[in-house]
C-alpha cells in the first residue's frame, strides 16, 4: 500500500513524541493529578524545547490586569479575568497568574464548584495583542502555546464542577477558555467566537480539541472556518451552551453571577468528597482507555464507600425516599 504525503504525516502525528507527551503532563499535580497520569502513562516534567521557568519569566515581562480568585464557604469559587481596559485580554502576567490560581484550586480540598467570569460585563478577548506582537517568533509562540495548553488542561481536570459565565464577548483565547470548563452559561447578548482565522492562526490553547468533543467535528469546522458568532440561541442548538440566564438589568453582572451560582448549586449540593469523586470518575472516563478508566472508577469508589456521606445516607435510607 502506498501512502500519500498527507497520509504519512497523519501517521507521524499519531505517534506522539516529546510534544505529544507534554500535552499529557500536569504541572505540580496533586494526588488526583498523579492518579490520572498513572493511567495515561509516564511523562517527563519538561518537553523538548519547553522550559516552564523560561516562558514564565518572559510572560512576566508583560504586566497588566489580574486573575482574581474568591473561595466561598459554599464550596463554590469564583475566578475573574480582570483587565477591563483591554476587554479582559490576557497579559503575560495574567497567564502566569492563571497558572498560580489553578495551583491554588488543586490544593483546595473543600471545593466543589468553580465559576469563571470576566470583569465589567465582558468575558475575555484572548491574548493582549501587545504580548502577541512581542513574542511573534515561532519559538516563543510555541512555548506560550504549551504553557497555556497545560494550564487550561489542568483547569478542566480540577476535581470541581466548573462553569464559564459568558457575559459580553468570549473571543479567540477567551472562547478557548470557555471550553476548559465543564459547562457554559450565557446571558442575552453574550457571544462566543473563535476569531483565530482572521489572525492567520488556529486555536493554540487546546480549544480546538476540546471544541470537537463538545460540539462535534462538523460544528467545530463551521465555527472555526466561519469564525461564527455563536449567540445563546445557537449555543443551545449546537450544545456549546448549557443554559441561558436572564442576566443583569444594571449591567453590573451581579444578577448573572447569582444565577450561575444557583444553577451550579443544583449539581454541587452535597458533601465535597462525593462531588469531587463524581468529577474524578467523569474525567477518567473521558480521558483514559476503558480498562484504565474502570480501574480508576473502582479506586475512587473505594474512597467514598463506607465514608461519612455513605454511612449517613444508609442510616437515613435516602435512596428509597
PDB file of C-alpha atoms in Angstrom:
ATOM      1  CA  UNK A   1       0.000   0.000   0.000  1.00  0.00           C
ATOM      2  CA  UNK A   2       1.339   3.438  -0.918  1.00  0.00           C
ATOM      3  CA  UNK A   3       0.616   6.280   1.452  1.00  0.00           C
ATOM      4  CA  UNK A   4       0.355   9.850   0.251  1.00  0.00           C
ATOM      5  CA  UNK A   5       2.427  12.561   1.917  1.00  0.00           C
ATOM      6  CA  UNK A   6      -0.654  13.610   3.852  1.00  0.00           C
ATOM      7  CA  UNK A   7      -1.280  10.047   4.992  1.00  0.00           C
ATOM      8  CA  UNK A   8       2.315   9.657   6.111  1.00  0.00           C
ATOM      9  CA  UNK A   9       2.002  12.928   8.013  1.00  0.00           C
ATOM     10  CA  UNK A  10      -1.082  11.689   9.811  1.00  0.00           C
ATOM     11  CA  UNK A  11       0.744   8.531  10.846  1.00  0.00           C
ATOM     12  CA  UNK A  12       3.616  10.596  12.176  1.00  0.00           C
ATOM     13  CA  UNK A  13       1.254  12.792  14.174  1.00  0.00           C
ATOM     14  CA  UNK A  14      -0.496   9.726  15.646  1.00  0.00           C
ATOM     15  CA  UNK A  15       2.748   8.682  17.309  1.00  0.00           C
ATOM     16  CA  UNK A  16       3.294  11.405  19.932  1.00  0.00           C
ATOM     17  CA  UNK A  17       6.858  12.320  20.635  1.00  0.00           C
ATOM     18  CA  UNK A  18       8.096  14.755  23.242  1.00  0.00           C
ATOM     19  CA  UNK A  19       5.478  17.312  22.160  1.00  0.00           C
ATOM     20  CA  UNK A  20       2.620  14.848  22.428  1.00  0.00           C
ATOM     21  CA  UNK A  21       3.944  13.575  25.730  1.00  0.00           C
ATOM     22  CA  UNK A  22       3.996  17.140  27.036  1.00  0.00           C
ATOM     23  CA  UNK A  23       0.275  17.507  26.403  1.00  0.00           C
ATOM     24  CA  UNK A  24      -0.320  14.704  28.906  1.00  0.00           C
ATOM     25  CA  UNK A  25       1.650  16.429  31.602  1.00  0.00           C
ATOM     26  CA  UNK A  26       0.163  18.164  34.603  1.00  0.00           C
ATOM     27  CA  UNK A  27       2.441  20.654  36.375  1.00  0.00           C
ATOM     28  CA  UNK A  28       2.756  20.144  40.100  1.00  0.00           C
ATOM     29  CA  UNK A  29      -0.131  17.659  40.194  1.00  0.00           C
ATOM     30  CA  UNK A  30      -1.739  16.686  43.461  1.00  0.00           C
ATOM     31  CA  UNK A  31      -2.777  13.150  44.327  1.00  0.00           C
ATOM     32  CA  UNK A  32      -5.626  13.261  41.806  1.00  0.00           C
ATOM     33  CA  UNK A  33      -3.346  14.545  39.041  1.00  0.00           C
ATOM     34  CA  UNK A  34      -0.824  11.821  39.773  1.00  0.00           C
ATOM     35  CA  UNK A  35      -3.587   9.206  39.749  1.00  0.00           C
ATOM     36  CA  UNK A  36      -4.872  10.389  36.392  1.00  0.00           C
ATOM     37  CA  UNK A  37      -1.403  10.476  34.896  1.00  0.00           C
ATOM     38  CA  UNK A  38      -0.622   6.977  36.144  1.00  0.00           C
ATOM     39  CA  UNK A  39      -3.397   5.790  33.866  1.00  0.00           C
ATOM     40  CA  UNK A  40      -2.305   7.877  30.900  1.00  0.00           C
ATOM     41  CA  UNK A  41       1.341   6.952  31.084  1.00  0.00           C
ATOM     42  CA  UNK A  42       4.614   8.266  32.361  1.00  0.00           C
ATOM     43  CA  UNK A  43       5.609  11.694  31.127  1.00  0.00           C
ATOM     44  CA  UNK A  44       8.586  13.937  31.607  1.00  0.00           C
ATOM     45  CA  UNK A  45       8.463  17.184  33.553  1.00  0.00           C
ATOM     46  CA  UNK A  46       9.631  19.149  30.532  1.00  0.00           C
ATOM     47  CA  UNK A  47       9.219  18.695  26.813  1.00  0.00           C
ATOM     48  CA  UNK A  48      11.907  19.265  24.247  1.00  0.00           C
ATOM     49  CA  UNK A  49      12.274  22.983  23.645  1.00  0.00           C
ATOM     50  CA  UNK A  50       9.970  23.916  26.520  1.00  0.00           C
ATOM     51  CA  UNK A  51      11.239  25.225  29.826  1.00  0.00           C
ATOM     52  CA  UNK A  52       8.423  26.457  32.040  1.00  0.00           C
ATOM     53  CA  UNK A  53      10.645  28.779  34.067  1.00  0.00           C
ATOM     54  CA  UNK A  54      11.899  30.441  30.901  1.00  0.00           C
ATOM     55  CA  UNK A  55       8.456  31.151  29.461  1.00  0.00           C
ATOM     56  CA  UNK A  56       7.124  32.300  32.854  1.00  0.00           C
ATOM     57  CA  UNK A  57       9.894  34.898  33.054  1.00  0.00           C
ATOM     58  CA  UNK A  58       9.194  36.046  29.512  1.00  0.00           C
ATOM     59  CA  UNK A  59       5.459  36.340  30.131  1.00  0.00           C
ATOM     60  CA  UNK A  60       6.023  38.251  33.373  1.00  0.00           C
ATOM     61  CA  UNK A  61       7.656  40.988  31.316  1.00  0.00           C
ATOM     62  CA  UNK A  62       4.195  41.947  30.024  1.00  0.00           C
ATOM     63  CA  UNK A  63       2.225  43.141  33.071  1.00  0.00           C
ATOM     64  CA  UNK A  64      -1.359  44.313  33.349  1.00  0.00           C
ATOM     65  CA  UNK A  65      -4.666  43.109  34.742  1.00  0.00           C
ATOM     66  CA  UNK A  66      -5.137  40.302  37.219  1.00  0.00           C
ATOM     67  CA  UNK A  67      -6.749  36.914  37.770  1.00  0.00           C
ATOM     68  CA  UNK A  68      -8.842  37.195  40.913  1.00  0.00           C
ATOM     69  CA  UNK A  69      -9.937  34.173  42.936  1.00  0.00           C
ATOM     70  CA  UNK A  70     -12.521  34.089  45.714  1.00  0.00           C
ATOM     71  CA  UNK A  71     -13.192  30.827  47.560  1.00  0.00           C
ATOM     72  CA  UNK A  72     -16.594  30.817  49.209  1.00  0.00           C
ATOM     73  CA  UNK A  73     -17.822  28.853  52.205  1.00  0.00           C
ATOM     74  CA  UNK A  74     -20.414  27.244  49.933  1.00  0.00           C
ATOM     75  CA  UNK A  75     -17.576  25.358  48.234  1.00  0.00           C
ATOM     76  CA  UNK A  76     -18.014  27.332  45.010  1.00  0.00           C
ATOM     77  CA  UNK A  77     -15.117  29.566  43.959  1.00  0.00           C
ATOM     78  CA  UNK A  78     -15.289  32.500  41.554  1.00  0.00           C
ATOM     79  CA  UNK A  79     -12.349  33.153  39.236  1.00  0.00           C
ATOM     80  CA  UNK A  80     -12.438  36.521  37.456  1.00  0.00           C
ATOM     81  CA  UNK A  81     -10.415  37.536  34.402  1.00  0.00           C
ATOM     82  CA  UNK A  82      -9.867  41.182  35.293  1.00  0.00           C
ATOM     83  CA  UNK A  83      -8.432  43.517  32.665  1.00  0.00           C
ATOM     84  CA  UNK A  84     -11.413  45.612  31.529  1.00  0.00           C
ATOM     85  CA  UNK A  85      -9.255  48.283  29.859  1.00  0.00           C
ATOM     86  CA  UNK A  86      -8.273  45.585  27.318  1.00  0.00           C
ATOM     87  CA  UNK A  87     -11.645  43.774  27.175  1.00  0.00           C
ATOM     88  CA  UNK A  88     -10.185  41.328  29.713  1.00  0.00           C
ATOM     89  CA  UNK A  89      -7.451  40.226  27.319  1.00  0.00           C
ATOM     90  CA  UNK A  90      -4.696  38.109  28.868  1.00  0.00           C
ATOM     91  CA  UNK A  91      -1.470  39.977  29.503  1.00  0.00           C
ATOM     92  CA  UNK A  92       1.639  37.872  30.022  1.00  0.00           C
ATOM     93  CA  UNK A  93       1.496  38.266  33.785  1.00  0.00           C
ATOM     94  CA  UNK A  94      -2.169  37.204  33.774  1.00  0.00           C
ATOM     95  CA  UNK A  95      -1.249  33.939  32.045  1.00  0.00           C
ATOM     96  CA  UNK A  96       1.228  33.226  34.833  1.00  0.00           C
ATOM     97  CA  UNK A  97      -1.301  34.298  37.448  1.00  0.00           C
ATOM     98  CA  UNK A  98      -3.906  31.935  35.972  1.00  0.00           C
ATOM     99  CA  UNK A  99      -1.473  29.052  36.452  1.00  0.00           C
ATOM    100  CA  UNK A 100      -0.972  30.095  40.068  1.00  0.00           C
ATOM    101  CA  UNK A 101      -4.733  30.263  40.674  1.00  0.00           C
ATOM    102  CA  UNK A 102      -5.189  26.788  39.188  1.00  0.00           C
ATOM    103  CA  UNK A 103      -2.492  25.517  41.560  1.00  0.00           C
ATOM    104  CA  UNK A 104      -4.405  27.001  44.489  1.00  0.00           C
ATOM    105  CA  UNK A 105      -7.617  25.332  43.347  1.00  0.00           C
ATOM    106  CA  UNK A 106      -5.839  21.991  43.001  1.00  0.00           C
ATOM    107  CA  UNK A 107      -5.000  22.223  46.709  1.00  0.00           C
ATOM    108  CA  UNK A 108      -8.489  23.358  47.808  1.00  0.00           C
ATOM    109  CA  UNK A 109      -9.886  20.170  49.288  1.00  0.00           C
ATOM    110  CA  UNK A 110     -13.147  21.776  50.446  1.00  0.00           C
ATOM    111  CA  UNK A 111     -14.050  22.945  46.935  1.00  0.00           C
ATOM    112  CA  UNK A 112     -16.937  21.606  44.888  1.00  0.00           C
ATOM    113  CA  UNK A 113     -17.507  24.099  42.086  1.00  0.00           C
ATOM    114  CA  UNK A 114     -15.921  26.925  40.117  1.00  0.00           C
ATOM    115  CA  UNK A 115     -17.381  29.827  38.136  1.00  0.00           C
ATOM    116  CA  UNK A 116     -15.094  31.509  35.606  1.00  0.00           C
ATOM    117  CA  UNK A 117     -16.170  35.004  34.575  1.00  0.00           C
ATOM    118  CA  UNK A 118     -14.845  38.239  33.155  1.00  0.00           C
ATOM    119  CA  UNK A 119     -14.874  41.616  34.857  1.00  0.00           C
ATOM    120  CA  UNK A 120     -17.110  44.550  33.892  1.00  0.00           C
ATOM    121  CA  UNK A 121     -19.680  42.670  31.862  1.00  0.00           C
ATOM    122  CA  UNK A 122     -17.479  41.011  29.248  1.00  0.00           C
ATOM    123  CA  UNK A 123     -15.799  37.611  29.331  1.00  0.00           C
ATOM    124  CA  UNK A 124     -12.366  37.648  27.690  1.00  0.00           C
ATOM    125  CA  UNK A 125     -10.912  38.751  24.354  1.00  0.00           C
ATOM    126  CA  UNK A 126      -7.992  36.318  24.297  1.00  0.00           C
ATOM    127  CA  UNK A 127      -4.356  37.390  24.285  1.00  0.00           C
ATOM    128  CA  UNK A 128      -3.321  41.017  24.626  1.00  0.00           C
ATOM    129  CA  UNK A 129      -2.014  42.000  21.196  1.00  0.00           C
ATOM    130  CA  UNK A 130       0.993  43.687  22.797  1.00  0.00           C
ATOM    131  CA  UNK A 131       2.083  40.274  24.066  1.00  0.00           C
ATOM    132  CA  UNK A 132       1.353  38.638  20.726  1.00  0.00           C
ATOM    133  CA  UNK A 133       3.451  41.158  18.803  1.00  0.00           C
ATOM    134  CA  UNK A 134       6.450  40.859  21.103  1.00  0.00           C
ATOM    135  CA  UNK A 135       6.558  37.051  21.119  1.00  0.00           C
ATOM    136  CA  UNK A 136       5.580  36.589  17.477  1.00  0.00           C
ATOM    137  CA  UNK A 137       8.550  34.361  16.606  1.00  0.00           C
ATOM    138  CA  UNK A 138       7.607  30.671  16.271  1.00  0.00           C
ATOM    139  CA  UNK A 139       9.792  29.505  19.152  1.00  0.00           C
ATOM    140  CA  UNK A 140       8.307  31.826  21.754  1.00  0.00           C
ATOM    141  CA  UNK A 141       4.820  31.369  20.331  1.00  0.00           C
ATOM    142  CA  UNK A 142       5.137  27.608  20.759  1.00  0.00           C
ATOM    143  CA  UNK A 143       6.322  27.981  24.350  1.00  0.00           C
ATOM    144  CA  UNK A 144       3.380  30.252  25.194  1.00  0.00           C
ATOM    145  CA  UNK A 145       1.049  27.782  23.491  1.00  0.00           C
ATOM    146  CA  UNK A 146       2.403  24.868  25.517  1.00  0.00           C
ATOM    147  CA  UNK A 147       2.221  26.846  28.752  1.00  0.00           C
ATOM    148  CA  UNK A 148      -1.426  27.802  28.224  1.00  0.00           C
ATOM    149  CA  UNK A 149      -2.422  24.343  26.977  1.00  0.00           C
ATOM    150  CA  UNK A 150      -1.015  22.922  30.172  1.00  0.00           C
ATOM    151  CA  UNK A 151      -2.791  25.454  32.395  1.00  0.00           C
ATOM    152  CA  UNK A 152      -6.183  25.024  30.711  1.00  0.00           C
ATOM    153  CA  UNK A 153      -5.876  21.231  30.750  1.00  0.00           C
ATOM    154  CA  UNK A 154      -5.298  21.401  34.488  1.00  0.00           C
ATOM    155  CA  UNK A 155      -8.252  23.770  34.823  1.00  0.00           C
ATOM    156  CA  UNK A 156     -10.557  21.304  33.075  1.00  0.00           C
ATOM    157  CA  UNK A 157      -9.250  18.396  35.178  1.00  0.00           C
ATOM    158  CA  UNK A 158      -9.837  20.115  38.514  1.00  0.00           C
ATOM    159  CA  UNK A 159     -11.972  17.971  40.848  1.00  0.00           C
ATOM    160  CA  UNK A 160     -14.529  20.798  40.767  1.00  0.00           C
ATOM    161  CA  UNK A 161     -17.599  21.203  38.594  1.00  0.00           C
ATOM    162  CA  UNK A 162     -16.744  24.298  36.560  1.00  0.00           C
ATOM    163  CA  UNK A 163     -18.857  26.680  34.522  1.00  0.00           C
ATOM    164  CA  UNK A 164     -17.904  29.594  32.272  1.00  0.00           C
ATOM    165  CA  UNK A 165     -20.274  32.532  32.761  1.00  0.00           C
ATOM    166  CA  UNK A 166     -20.281  34.242  29.358  1.00  0.00           C
ATOM    167  CA  UNK A 167     -21.378  37.858  29.527  1.00  0.00           C
ATOM    168  CA  UNK A 168     -20.427  40.018  26.570  1.00  0.00           C
ATOM    169  CA  UNK A 169     -17.830  38.558  24.230  1.00  0.00           C
ATOM    170  CA  UNK A 170     -15.601  35.496  24.544  1.00  0.00           C
ATOM    171  CA  UNK A 171     -13.191  35.925  21.637  1.00  0.00           C
ATOM    172  CA  UNK A 172     -10.176  33.939  20.474  1.00  0.00           C
ATOM    173  CA  UNK A 173      -8.365  32.680  23.552  1.00  0.00           C
ATOM    174  CA  UNK A 174     -11.411  33.727  25.565  1.00  0.00           C
ATOM    175  CA  UNK A 175     -13.510  31.290  23.536  1.00  0.00           C
ATOM    176  CA  UNK A 176     -10.878  28.637  24.228  1.00  0.00           C
ATOM    177  CA  UNK A 177     -11.121  29.388  27.943  1.00  0.00           C
ATOM    178  CA  UNK A 178     -14.861  28.626  27.895  1.00  0.00           C
ATOM    179  CA  UNK A 179     -14.108  25.129  26.580  1.00  0.00           C
ATOM    180  CA  UNK A 180     -11.801  24.479  29.558  1.00  0.00           C
ATOM    181  CA  UNK A 181     -14.882  24.467  31.815  1.00  0.00           C
ATOM    182  CA  UNK A 182     -17.371  21.626  32.235  1.00  0.00           C
ATOM    183  CA  UNK A 183     -20.338  23.881  31.403  1.00  0.00           C
ATOM    184  CA  UNK A 184     -21.042  27.188  29.691  1.00  0.00           C
ATOM    185  CA  UNK A 185     -23.831  29.574  30.690  1.00  0.00           C
ATOM    186  CA  UNK A 186     -24.601  32.584  28.503  1.00  0.00           C
ATOM    187  CA  UNK A 187     -26.582  35.744  29.076  1.00  0.00           C
ATOM    188  CA  UNK A 188     -28.619  37.555  26.389  1.00  0.00           C
ATOM    189  CA  UNK A 189     -26.204  39.457  24.186  1.00  0.00           C
ATOM    190  CA  UNK A 190     -23.354  37.118  25.023  1.00  0.00           C
ATOM    191  CA  UNK A 191     -21.210  35.736  22.213  1.00  0.00           C
ATOM    192  CA  UNK A 192     -18.559  33.045  21.816  1.00  0.00           C
ATOM    193  CA  UNK A 193     -16.421  33.441  18.705  1.00  0.00           C
ATOM    194  CA  UNK A 194     -13.241  31.685  17.604  1.00  0.00           C
ATOM    195  CA  UNK A 195     -11.688  34.542  15.614  1.00  0.00           C
ATOM    196  CA  UNK A 196      -8.325  32.838  15.109  1.00  0.00           C
ATOM    197  CA  UNK A 197      -8.747  32.555  11.326  1.00  0.00           C
ATOM    198  CA  UNK A 198      -8.841  36.316  10.994  1.00  0.00           C
ATOM    199  CA  UNK A 199      -5.494  36.477  12.796  1.00  0.00           C
ATOM    200  CA  UNK A 200      -3.967  33.889  10.464  1.00  0.00           C
ATOM    201  CA  UNK A 201      -3.983  31.307  13.254  1.00  0.00           C
ATOM    202  CA  UNK A 202      -5.722  28.276  14.667  1.00  0.00           C
ATOM    203  CA  UNK A 203      -6.541  27.776  18.347  1.00  0.00           C
ATOM    204  CA  UNK A 204      -3.370  27.012  20.283  1.00  0.00           C
ATOM    205  CA  UNK A 205      -4.519  26.687  23.883  1.00  0.00           C
ATOM    206  CA  UNK A 206      -6.282  23.354  23.342  1.00  0.00           C
ATOM    207  CA  UNK A 207      -9.549  24.997  22.330  1.00  0.00           C
ATOM    208  CA  UNK A 208      -9.979  23.169  19.036  1.00  0.00           C
ATOM    209  CA  UNK A 209      -9.505  19.712  20.555  1.00  0.00           C
ATOM    210  CA  UNK A 210     -11.934  20.500  23.353  1.00  0.00           C
ATOM    211  CA  UNK A 211     -14.434  22.127  20.991  1.00  0.00           C
ATOM    212  CA  UNK A 212     -14.644  18.985  18.852  1.00  0.00           C
ATOM    213  CA  UNK A 213     -15.521  16.952  21.944  1.00  0.00           C
ATOM    214  CA  UNK A 214     -18.211  19.434  22.932  1.00  0.00           C
ATOM    215  CA  UNK A 215     -19.995  20.170  19.632  1.00  0.00           C
ATOM    216  CA  UNK A 216     -18.654  17.537  17.209  1.00  0.00           C
ATOM    217  CA  UNK A 217     -16.268  17.897  14.299  1.00  0.00           C
ATOM    218  CA  UNK A 218     -18.735  19.376  11.783  1.00  0.00           C
ATOM    219  CA  UNK A 219     -19.897  22.142  14.089  1.00  0.00           C
ATOM    220  CA  UNK A 220     -16.291  22.781  15.112  1.00  0.00           C
ATOM    221  CA  UNK A 221     -15.267  23.153  11.463  1.00  0.00           C
ATOM    222  CA  UNK A 222     -18.078  25.624  10.879  1.00  0.00           C
ATOM    223  CA  UNK A 223     -17.227  27.623  13.982  1.00  0.00           C
ATOM    224  CA  UNK A 224     -13.512  27.770  13.221  1.00  0.00           C
ATOM    225  CA  UNK A 225     -13.732  28.065   9.431  1.00  0.00           C
ATOM    226  CA  UNK A 226     -16.500  30.646   9.504  1.00  0.00           C
ATOM    227  CA  UNK A 227     -15.405  32.445  12.672  1.00  0.00           C
ATOM    228  CA  UNK A 228     -19.076  32.163  13.573  1.00  0.00           C
ATOM    229  CA  UNK A 229     -20.623  34.432  16.179  1.00  0.00           C
ATOM    230  CA  UNK A 230     -22.308  31.958  18.499  1.00  0.00           C
ATOM    231  CA  UNK A 231     -25.109  33.656  20.402  1.00  0.00           C
ATOM    232  CA  UNK A 232     -27.087  31.981  23.206  1.00  0.00           C
ATOM    233  CA  UNK A 233     -29.699  30.527  20.839  1.00  0.00           C
ATOM    234  CA  UNK A 234     -27.110  28.964  18.560  1.00  0.00           C
ATOM    235  CA  UNK A 235     -25.065  27.871  21.563  1.00  0.00           C
ATOM    236  CA  UNK A 236     -28.020  25.879  22.877  1.00  0.00           C
ATOM    237  CA  UNK A 237     -28.715  24.371  19.451  1.00  0.00           C
ATOM    238  CA  UNK A 238     -25.210  23.005  18.940  1.00  0.00           C
ATOM    239  CA  UNK A 239     -24.583  22.032  22.562  1.00  0.00           C
ATOM    240  CA  UNK A 240     -21.968  24.665  23.314  1.00  0.00           C
ATOM    241  CA  UNK A 241     -24.179  26.432  25.872  1.00  0.00           C
ATOM    242  CA  UNK A 242     -25.771  24.567  28.741  1.00  0.00           C
ATOM    243  CA  UNK A 243     -28.183  27.312  29.680  1.00  0.00           C
ATOM    244  CA  UNK A 244     -29.184  30.941  29.143  1.00  0.00           C
ATOM    245  CA  UNK A 245     -29.510  33.222  32.143  1.00  0.00           C
ATOM    246  CA  UNK A 246     -31.602  36.345  32.485  1.00  0.00           C
ATOM    247  CA  UNK A 247     -28.556  38.463  33.290  1.00  0.00           C
ATOM    248  CA  UNK A 248     -28.321  41.857  34.938  1.00  0.00           C
ATOM    249  CA  UNK A 249     -30.614  44.781  34.383  1.00  0.00           C
ATOM    250  CA  UNK A 250     -27.990  47.303  35.525  1.00  0.00           C
ATOM    251  CA  UNK A 251     -25.035  45.783  33.693  1.00  0.00           C
ATOM    252  CA  UNK A 252     -23.186  45.044  36.941  1.00  0.00           C
ATOM    253  CA  UNK A 253     -23.084  41.295  36.408  1.00  0.00           C
ATOM    254  CA  UNK A 254     -24.257  40.630  39.977  1.00  0.00           C
ATOM    255  CA  UNK A 255     -27.547  39.025  38.966  1.00  0.00           C
ATOM    256  CA  UNK A 256     -25.862  36.801  36.367  1.00  0.00           C
ATOM    257  CA  UNK A 257     -23.306  35.601  38.898  1.00  0.00           C
ATOM    258  CA  UNK A 258     -26.035  34.839  41.424  1.00  0.00           C
ATOM    259  CA  UNK A 259     -27.988  32.933  38.766  1.00  0.00           C
ATOM    260  CA  UNK A 260     -24.859  30.994  37.818  1.00  0.00           C
ATOM    261  CA  UNK A 261     -24.235  30.071  41.458  1.00  0.00           C
ATOM    262  CA  UNK A 262     -27.824  28.855  41.802  1.00  0.00           C
ATOM    263  CA  UNK A 263     -27.559  26.875  38.552  1.00  0.00           C
ATOM    264  CA  UNK A 264     -24.283  25.253  39.580  1.00  0.00           C
ATOM    265  CA  UNK A 265     -25.651  24.611  43.058  1.00  0.00           C
ATOM    266  CA  UNK A 266     -28.129  22.138  41.562  1.00  0.00           C
ATOM    267  CA  UNK A 267     -25.165  19.875  40.804  1.00  0.00           C
ATOM    268  CA  UNK A 268     -22.858  20.633  43.736  1.00  0.00           C
ATOM    269  CA  UNK A 269     -25.277  20.143  46.617  1.00  0.00           C
ATOM    270  CA  UNK A 270     -23.866  17.514  48.950  1.00  0.00           C
ATOM    271  CA  UNK A 271     -20.558  16.604  50.579  1.00  0.00           C
ATOM    272  CA  UNK A 272     -17.427  17.842  48.831  1.00  0.00           C
ATOM    273  CA  UNK A 273     -15.922  14.338  48.897  1.00  0.00           C
ATOM    274  CA  UNK A 274     -18.806  12.976  46.800  1.00  0.00           C
ATOM    275  CA  UNK A 275     -18.953  15.864  44.304  1.00  0.00           C
ATOM    276  CA  UNK A 276     -15.197  15.694  43.774  1.00  0.00           C
ATOM    277  CA  UNK A 277     -15.372  11.917  43.332  1.00  0.00           C
ATOM    278  CA  UNK A 278     -18.067  12.381  40.670  1.00  0.00           C
ATOM    279  CA  UNK A 279     -15.831  14.773  38.726  1.00  0.00           C
ATOM    280  CA  UNK A 280     -12.887  12.396  39.013  1.00  0.00           C
ATOM    281  CA  UNK A 281     -14.699   9.383  37.551  1.00  0.00           C
ATOM    282  CA  UNK A 282     -16.103  11.507  34.713  1.00  0.00           C
ATOM    283  CA  UNK A 283     -12.662  12.905  33.847  1.00  0.00           C
ATOM    284  CA  UNK A 284     -11.127   9.429  33.866  1.00  0.00           C
ATOM    285  CA  UNK A 285     -13.948   8.110  31.683  1.00  0.00           C
ATOM    286  CA  UNK A 286     -13.394  10.923  29.215  1.00  0.00           C
ATOM    287  CA  UNK A 287      -9.611  10.832  29.050  1.00  0.00           C
ATOM    288  CA  UNK A 288      -8.453   7.296  29.821  1.00  0.00           C
ATOM    289  CA  UNK A 289      -8.773   3.985  27.973  1.00  0.00           C
ATOM    290  CA  UNK A 290     -11.770   1.978  29.148  1.00  0.00           C
ATOM    291  CA  UNK A 291      -9.866  -0.597  31.202  1.00  0.00           C
ATOM    292  CA  UNK A 292      -7.862   2.096  32.973  1.00  0.00           C
ATOM    293  CA  UNK A 293     -10.974   4.229  33.499  1.00  0.00           C
ATOM    294  CA  UNK A 294     -12.731   1.253  35.074  1.00  0.00           C
ATOM    295  CA  UNK A 295      -9.827   0.712  37.446  1.00  0.00           C
ATOM    296  CA  UNK A 296      -9.831   4.409  38.318  1.00  0.00           C
ATOM    297  CA  UNK A 297     -13.579   4.322  38.961  1.00  0.00           C
ATOM    298  CA  UNK A 298     -13.106   1.358  41.276  1.00  0.00           C
ATOM    299  CA  UNK A 299     -10.366   3.157  43.189  1.00  0.00           C
ATOM    300  CA  UNK A 300     -12.421   6.342  43.546  1.00  0.00           C
ATOM    301  CA  UNK A 301     -15.440   4.266  44.612  1.00  0.00           C
ATOM    302  CA  UNK A 302     -13.302   2.818  47.380  1.00  0.00           C
ATOM    303  CA  UNK A 303     -12.635   6.306  48.761  1.00  0.00           C
ATOM    304  CA  UNK A 304     -16.341   7.042  49.348  1.00  0.00           C
ATOM    305  CA  UNK A 305     -17.710   3.568  50.175  1.00  0.00           C
ATOM    306  CA  UNK A 306     -18.191   3.430  53.922  1.00  0.00           C
ATOM    307  CA  UNK A 307     -17.346   7.091  54.205  1.00  0.00           C
ATOM    308  CA  UNK A 308     -19.310   9.589  56.312  1.00  0.00           C
ATOM    309  CA  UNK A 309     -21.671  10.586  53.497  1.00  0.00           C
ATOM    310  CA  UNK A 310     -22.343   6.957  52.548  1.00  0.00           C
ATOM    311  CA  UNK A 311     -22.987   5.889  56.144  1.00  0.00           C
ATOM    312  CA  UNK A 312     -25.292   8.841  56.754  1.00  0.00           C
ATOM    313  CA  UNK A 313     -27.274   8.049  53.610  1.00  0.00           C
ATOM    314  CA  UNK A 314     -27.604   4.416  54.632  1.00  0.00           C
ATOM    315  CA  UNK A 315     -28.810   5.401  58.091  1.00  0.00           C
ATOM    316  CA  UNK A 316     -31.492   7.671  56.637  1.00  0.00           C
ATOM    317  CA  UNK A 317     -32.340   5.266  53.779  1.00  0.00           C
ATOM    318  CA  UNK A 318     -32.046   8.215  51.408  1.00  0.00           C
ATOM    319  CA  UNK A 319     -32.068   6.013  48.296  1.00  0.00           C
ATOM    320  CA  UNK A 320     -35.668   4.977  48.902  1.00  0.00           C
ATOM    321  CA  UNK A 321     -37.105   8.425  49.570  1.00  0.00           C
TER     322      UNK A 321
END
